[in-house]
Amino acid sequence: MSSLISDDYVIRAIRADEWQAVKRLRLDALRDPVAHLAFLETYEKAAAEPDAFWQGRAERSGEGAAGARQFIAEGPDGAWVGTLTVLVEEAGSTDWAGFAVDRKQGHVVGVFVQPGYRGTGLTEALFAAGVEWAWGIGAERVRLIVHEDNGRAQGFYRKVGFVPSGVIVPLEQASGESELEFVLEKS
């Protein structure tokens, strides 16, 4: 592949009825060699979830959903080769780690691009779509959490404009390990 994505790839929000493809792509992501650094979920746990779990996940993050939006990169053959999800965190709420949310923000999670498509511009295109959606719903900033040892991801996030905020999130399931918050402020 070239260093830029082809016009043949489409970046779009998922639809609720595409839950089986959502499941397949998530399981692919959880089999990635760095999944233990990138995701708080294991392949075994996700694979054991019933269909209703995946149906609900797609419904809550598909087109028209208010609290989240999952974007995918779809190839000319219909294959899904990348994804990211933006969760909406409202001012006055508490996030998944127990931190207070002081303003409306988007929280990027579940970033994954199939190995053969990395470095092609698809990840940048997914981020552009996710950030644009967050701004469009009134988010004042977009953030993400990245493992302290995931240098490759941190480098990419800096490349697309995110910077460390200084917030450190201890990982309960991995004693002594932490994740770092990166943010992109709305200009």
mmCIF file of C-alpha atoms in Angstrom:
data_model
loop_
_atom_site.group_PDB
_atom_site.id
_atom_site.type_symbol
_atom_site.label_atom_id
_atom_site.label_comp_id
_atom_site.label_asym_id
_atom_site.label_seq_id
_atom_site.Cartn_x
_atom_site.Cartn_y
_atom_site.Cartn_z
ATOM 1 C CA MET A 1 0.000 0.000 0.000
ATOM 2 C CA SER A 2 1.104 3.567 -0.521
ATOM 3 C CA SER A 3 1.756 6.000 2.296
ATOM 4 C CA LEU A 4 -1.644 7.610 1.753
ATOM 5 C CA ILE A 5 -5.027 5.935 1.814
ATOM 6 C CA SER A 6 -6.730 5.265 -1.442
ATOM 7 C CA ASP A 7 -9.991 6.930 -2.370
ATOM 8 C CA ASP A 8 -11.374 3.384 -2.355
ATOM 9 C CA TYR A 9 -11.428 3.331 1.479
ATOM 10 C CA VAL A 10 -14.398 4.733 3.340
ATOM 11 C CA ILE A 11 -14.296 6.045 6.904
ATOM 12 C CA ARG A 12 -17.786 5.843 8.370
ATOM 13 C CA ALA A 13 -19.816 5.174 11.492
ATOM 14 C CA ILE A 14 -20.994 1.635 12.062
ATOM 15 C CA ARG A 15 -24.662 0.691 11.906
ATOM 16 C CA ALA A 16 -26.381 -1.183 14.720
ATOM 17 C CA ASP A 17 -27.097 -4.188 12.489
ATOM 18 C CA GLU A 18 -23.355 -4.669 11.841
ATOM 19 C CA TRP A 19 -22.713 -6.157 15.282
ATOM 20 C CA GLN A 20 -21.138 -9.343 13.893
ATOM 21 C CA ALA A 21 -18.485 -7.304 12.044
ATOM 22 C CA VAL A 22 -17.963 -5.204 15.203
ATOM 23 C CA LYS A 23 -17.304 -8.434 17.103
ATOM 24 C CA ARG A 24 -14.900 -9.821 14.460
ATOM 25 C CA LEU A 25 -12.833 -6.633 14.328
ATOM 26 C CA ARG A 26 -12.663 -6.374 18.137
ATOM 27 C CA LEU A 27 -11.515 -9.975 18.431
ATOM 28 C CA ASP A 28 -8.852 -9.298 15.774
ATOM 29 C CA ALA A 29 -7.688 -6.311 17.825
ATOM 30 C CA LEU A 30 -7.485 -8.398 20.989
ATOM 31 C CA ARG A 31 -5.247 -10.930 19.192
ATOM 32 C CA ASP A 32 -2.723 -8.207 18.277
ATOM 33 C CA PRO A 33 0.717 -8.696 19.884
ATOM 34 C CA VAL A 34 0.409 -5.400 21.823
ATOM 35 C CA ALA A 35 -3.225 -5.917 22.871
ATOM 36 C CA HIS A 36 -2.122 -6.335 26.500
ATOM 37 C CA LEU A 37 -0.845 -2.732 26.406
ATOM 38 C CA ALA A 38 -3.612 -1.278 24.262
ATOM 39 C CA PHE A 39 -6.824 -2.735 25.677
ATOM 40 C CA LEU A 40 -8.232 -3.370 29.141
ATOM 41 C CA GLU A 41 -10.061 -6.460 27.871
ATOM 42 C CA THR A 42 -8.756 -9.893 26.945
ATOM 43 C CA TYR A 43 -9.550 -11.943 23.868
ATOM 44 C CA GLU A 44 -10.901 -14.763 26.040
ATOM 45 C CA LYS A 45 -13.344 -12.485 27.879
ATOM 46 C CA ALA A 46 -14.572 -10.794 24.698
ATOM 47 C CA ALA A 47 -14.920 -14.067 22.770
ATOM 48 C CA ALA A 48 -17.109 -15.471 25.545
ATOM 49 C CA GLU A 49 -19.603 -12.589 25.402
ATOM 50 C CA PRO A 50 -23.062 -13.526 24.078
ATOM 51 C CA ASP A 51 -24.491 -12.067 20.874
ATOM 52 C CA ALA A 52 -26.683 -9.702 22.920
ATOM 53 C CA PHE A 53 -23.527 -8.028 24.269
ATOM 54 C CA TRP A 54 -22.246 -7.300 20.755
ATOM 55 C CA GLN A 55 -25.686 -6.220 19.537
ATOM 56 C CA GLY A 56 -25.935 -3.737 22.408
ATOM 57 C CA ARG A 57 -22.412 -2.469 21.812
ATOM 58 C CA ALA A 58 -23.152 -1.775 18.146
ATOM 59 C CA GLU A 59 -26.488 -0.151 18.983
ATOM 60 C CA ARG A 60 -24.913 2.163 21.596
ATOM 61 C CA SER A 61 -22.115 3.319 19.260
ATOM 62 C CA GLY A 62 -23.685 3.178 15.806
ATOM 63 C CA GLU A 63 -25.143 5.859 13.574
ATOM 64 C CA GLY A 64 -27.558 8.020 15.512
ATOM 65 C CA ALA A 65 -26.347 6.967 18.970
ATOM 66 C CA ALA A 66 -25.811 9.937 21.282
ATOM 67 C CA GLY A 67 -23.328 8.581 23.828
ATOM 68 C CA ALA A 68 -20.683 7.105 21.548
ATOM 69 C CA ARG A 69 -19.713 6.670 17.916
ATOM 70 C CA GLN A 70 -17.618 3.846 16.459
ATOM 71 C CA PHE A 71 -15.881 4.595 13.177
ATOM 72 C CA ILE A 72 -14.460 2.005 10.821
ATOM 73 C CA ALA A 73 -12.188 2.044 7.797
ATOM 74 C CA GLU A 74 -13.854 -0.059 5.120
ATOM 75 C CA GLY A 75 -11.941 -1.320 2.113
ATOM 76 C CA PRO A 76 -13.202 -1.557 -1.462
ATOM 77 C CA ASP A 77 -14.011 -5.232 -0.865
ATOM 78 C CA GLY A 78 -16.139 -4.354 2.185
ATOM 79 C CA ALA A 79 -13.537 -5.590 4.688
ATOM 80 C CA TRP A 80 -13.181 -3.596 7.885
ATOM 81 C CA VAL A 81 -9.486 -2.856 8.361
ATOM 82 C CA GLY A 82 -9.520 -0.333 11.209
ATOM 83 C CA THR A 83 -11.623 1.224 13.920
ATOM 84 C CA LEU A 84 -11.837 3.707 16.749
ATOM 85 C CA THR A 85 -14.635 4.697 19.075
ATOM 86 C CA VAL A 86 -15.344 8.046 20.710
ATOM 87 C CA LEU A 87 -17.263 7.954 23.999
ATOM 88 C CA VAL A 88 -19.042 11.090 25.191
ATOM 89 C CA GLU A 89 -18.197 12.159 28.740
ATOM 90 C CA GLU A 90 -20.494 14.864 30.103
ATOM 91 C CA ALA A 91 -19.451 17.629 32.486
ATOM 92 C CA GLY A 92 -20.320 16.740 36.067
ATOM 93 C CA SER A 93 -19.989 12.987 35.520
ATOM 94 C CA THR A 94 -17.257 10.604 36.649
ATOM 95 C CA ASP A 95 -15.145 8.695 34.115
ATOM 96 C CA TRP A 96 -14.356 4.963 34.113
ATOM 97 C CA ALA A 97 -11.294 5.521 36.347
ATOM 98 C CA GLY A 98 -13.210 7.535 38.943
ATOM 99 C CA PHE A 99 -11.963 10.973 37.851
ATOM 100 C CA ALA A 100 -14.397 13.902 37.737
ATOM 101 C CA VAL A 101 -15.218 15.193 34.253
ATOM 102 C CA ASP A 102 -15.226 18.994 34.341
ATOM 103 C CA ARG A 103 -16.375 19.686 30.774
ATOM 104 C CA LYS A 104 -17.960 17.840 27.882
ATOM 105 C CA GLN A 105 -15.320 15.757 26.147
ATOM 106 C CA GLY A 106 -14.812 12.921 23.728
ATOM 107 C CA HIS A 107 -12.835 9.910 24.934
ATOM 108 C CA VAL A 108 -11.133 7.910 22.177
ATOM 109 C CA VAL A 109 -10.988 4.150 22.850
ATOM 110 C CA GLY A 110 -10.571 0.932 20.904
ATOM 111 C CA VAL A 111 -8.076 2.212 18.332
ATOM 112 C CA PHE A 112 -6.996 -0.595 15.999
ATOM 113 C CA VAL A 113 -5.809 -0.934 12.415
ATOM 114 C CA GLN A 114 -5.011 -4.325 10.887
ATOM 115 C CA PRO A 115 -1.197 -4.777 10.668
ATOM 116 C CA GLY A 116 -1.078 -4.741 6.860
ATOM 117 C CA TYR A 117 -2.767 -1.327 6.770
ATOM 118 C CA ARG A 118 -0.693 0.509 9.368
ATOM 119 C CA GLY A 119 1.273 3.466 8.072
ATOM 120 C CA THR A 120 -1.143 4.025 5.178
ATOM 121 C CA GLY A 121 -2.986 7.022 6.586
ATOM 122 C CA LEU A 122 -6.044 5.055 7.711
ATOM 123 C CA THR A 123 -5.359 5.683 11.400
ATOM 124 C CA GLU A 124 -5.069 9.423 10.751
ATOM 125 C CA ALA A 125 -8.335 9.322 8.798
ATOM 126 C CA LEU A 126 -10.087 7.467 11.637
ATOM 127 C CA PHE A 127 -8.825 10.041 14.147
ATOM 128 C CA ALA A 128 -9.930 12.912 11.916
ATOM 129 C CA ALA A 129 -13.450 11.457 11.706
ATOM 130 C CA GLY A 130 -13.651 10.808 15.448
ATOM 131 C CA VAL A 131 -12.375 14.243 16.431
ATOM 132 C CA GLU A 132 -14.654 15.976 13.906
ATOM 133 C CA TRP A 133 -17.641 14.108 15.334
ATOM 134 C CA ALA A 134 -16.650 15.081 18.901
ATOM 135 C CA TRP A 135 -16.387 18.759 17.961
ATOM 136 C CA GLY A 136 -19.717 18.516 16.165
ATOM 137 C CA ILE A 137 -21.527 17.338 19.309
ATOM 138 C CA GLY A 138 -20.061 20.153 21.391
ATOM 139 C CA ALA A 139 -17.043 18.505 23.015
ATOM 140 C CA GLU A 140 -14.538 21.016 24.376
ATOM 141 C CA ARG A 141 -11.675 18.552 24.196
ATOM 142 C CA VAL A 142 -10.892 15.013 23.129
ATOM 143 C CA ARG A 143 -8.788 12.698 25.236
ATOM 144 C CA LEU A 144 -7.430 9.187 25.316
ATOM 145 C CA ILE A 145 -5.601 7.008 27.781
ATOM 146 C CA VAL A 146 -2.456 5.145 26.726
ATOM 147 C CA HIS A 147 -0.262 2.636 28.571
ATOM 148 C CA GLU A 148 2.984 4.146 29.807
ATOM 149 C CA ASP A 149 4.971 1.452 27.945
ATOM 150 C CA ASN A 150 3.157 1.847 24.606
ATOM 151 C CA GLY A 151 5.679 4.193 23.012
ATOM 152 C CA ARG A 152 4.543 3.528 19.451
ATOM 153 C CA ALA A 153 0.991 4.625 20.229
ATOM 154 C CA GLN A 154 2.192 7.650 22.199
ATOM 155 C CA GLY A 155 4.292 8.735 19.209
ATOM 156 C CA PHE A 156 1.315 8.450 16.886
ATOM 157 C CA TYR A 157 -0.983 10.383 19.242
ATOM 158 C CA ARG A 158 1.555 13.212 19.407
ATOM 159 C CA LYS A 159 1.763 13.167 15.601
ATOM 160 C CA VAL A 160 -1.984 13.825 15.323
ATOM 161 C CA GLY A 161 -1.921 16.648 17.874
ATOM 162 C CA PHE A 162 -2.570 15.033 21.254
ATOM 163 C CA VAL A 163 -0.318 16.011 24.160
ATOM 164 C CA PRO A 164 0.167 14.531 27.641
ATOM 165 C CA SER A 165 -2.040 16.262 30.216
ATOM 166 C CA GLY A 166 -0.068 15.107 33.237
ATOM 167 C CA VAL A 167 -2.910 12.884 34.474
ATOM 168 C CA ILE A 168 -1.699 9.403 35.412
ATOM 169 C CA VAL A 169 -4.173 6.535 35.781
ATOM 170 C CA PRO A 170 -2.935 3.568 37.866
ATOM 171 C CA LEU A 171 -3.970 0.203 36.438
ATOM 172 C CA GLU A 172 -5.805 -1.824 39.074
ATOM 173 C CA GLN A 173 -5.350 -5.111 37.196
ATOM 174 C CA ALA A 174 -1.573 -4.581 36.745
ATOM 175 C CA SER A 175 0.057 -3.517 39.981
ATOM 176 C CA GLY A 176 2.718 -0.863 39.478
ATOM 177 C CA GLU A 177 1.658 -0.060 35.907
ATOM 178 C CA SER A 178 -0.020 3.150 34.788
ATOM 179 C CA GLU A 179 -1.651 4.777 31.825
ATOM 180 C CA LEU A 180 -1.237 8.374 30.709
ATOM 181 C CA GLU A 181 -3.916 10.795 29.565
ATOM 182 C CA PHE A 182 -3.307 12.603 26.246
ATOM 183 C CA VAL A 183 -5.585 15.475 25.204
ATOM 184 C CA LEU A 184 -6.461 17.551 22.176
ATOM 185 C CA GLU A 185 -8.035 20.893 23.034
ATOM 186 C CA LYS A 186 -10.581 22.485 20.742
ATOM 187 C CA SER A 187 -8.998 25.575 19.206
#
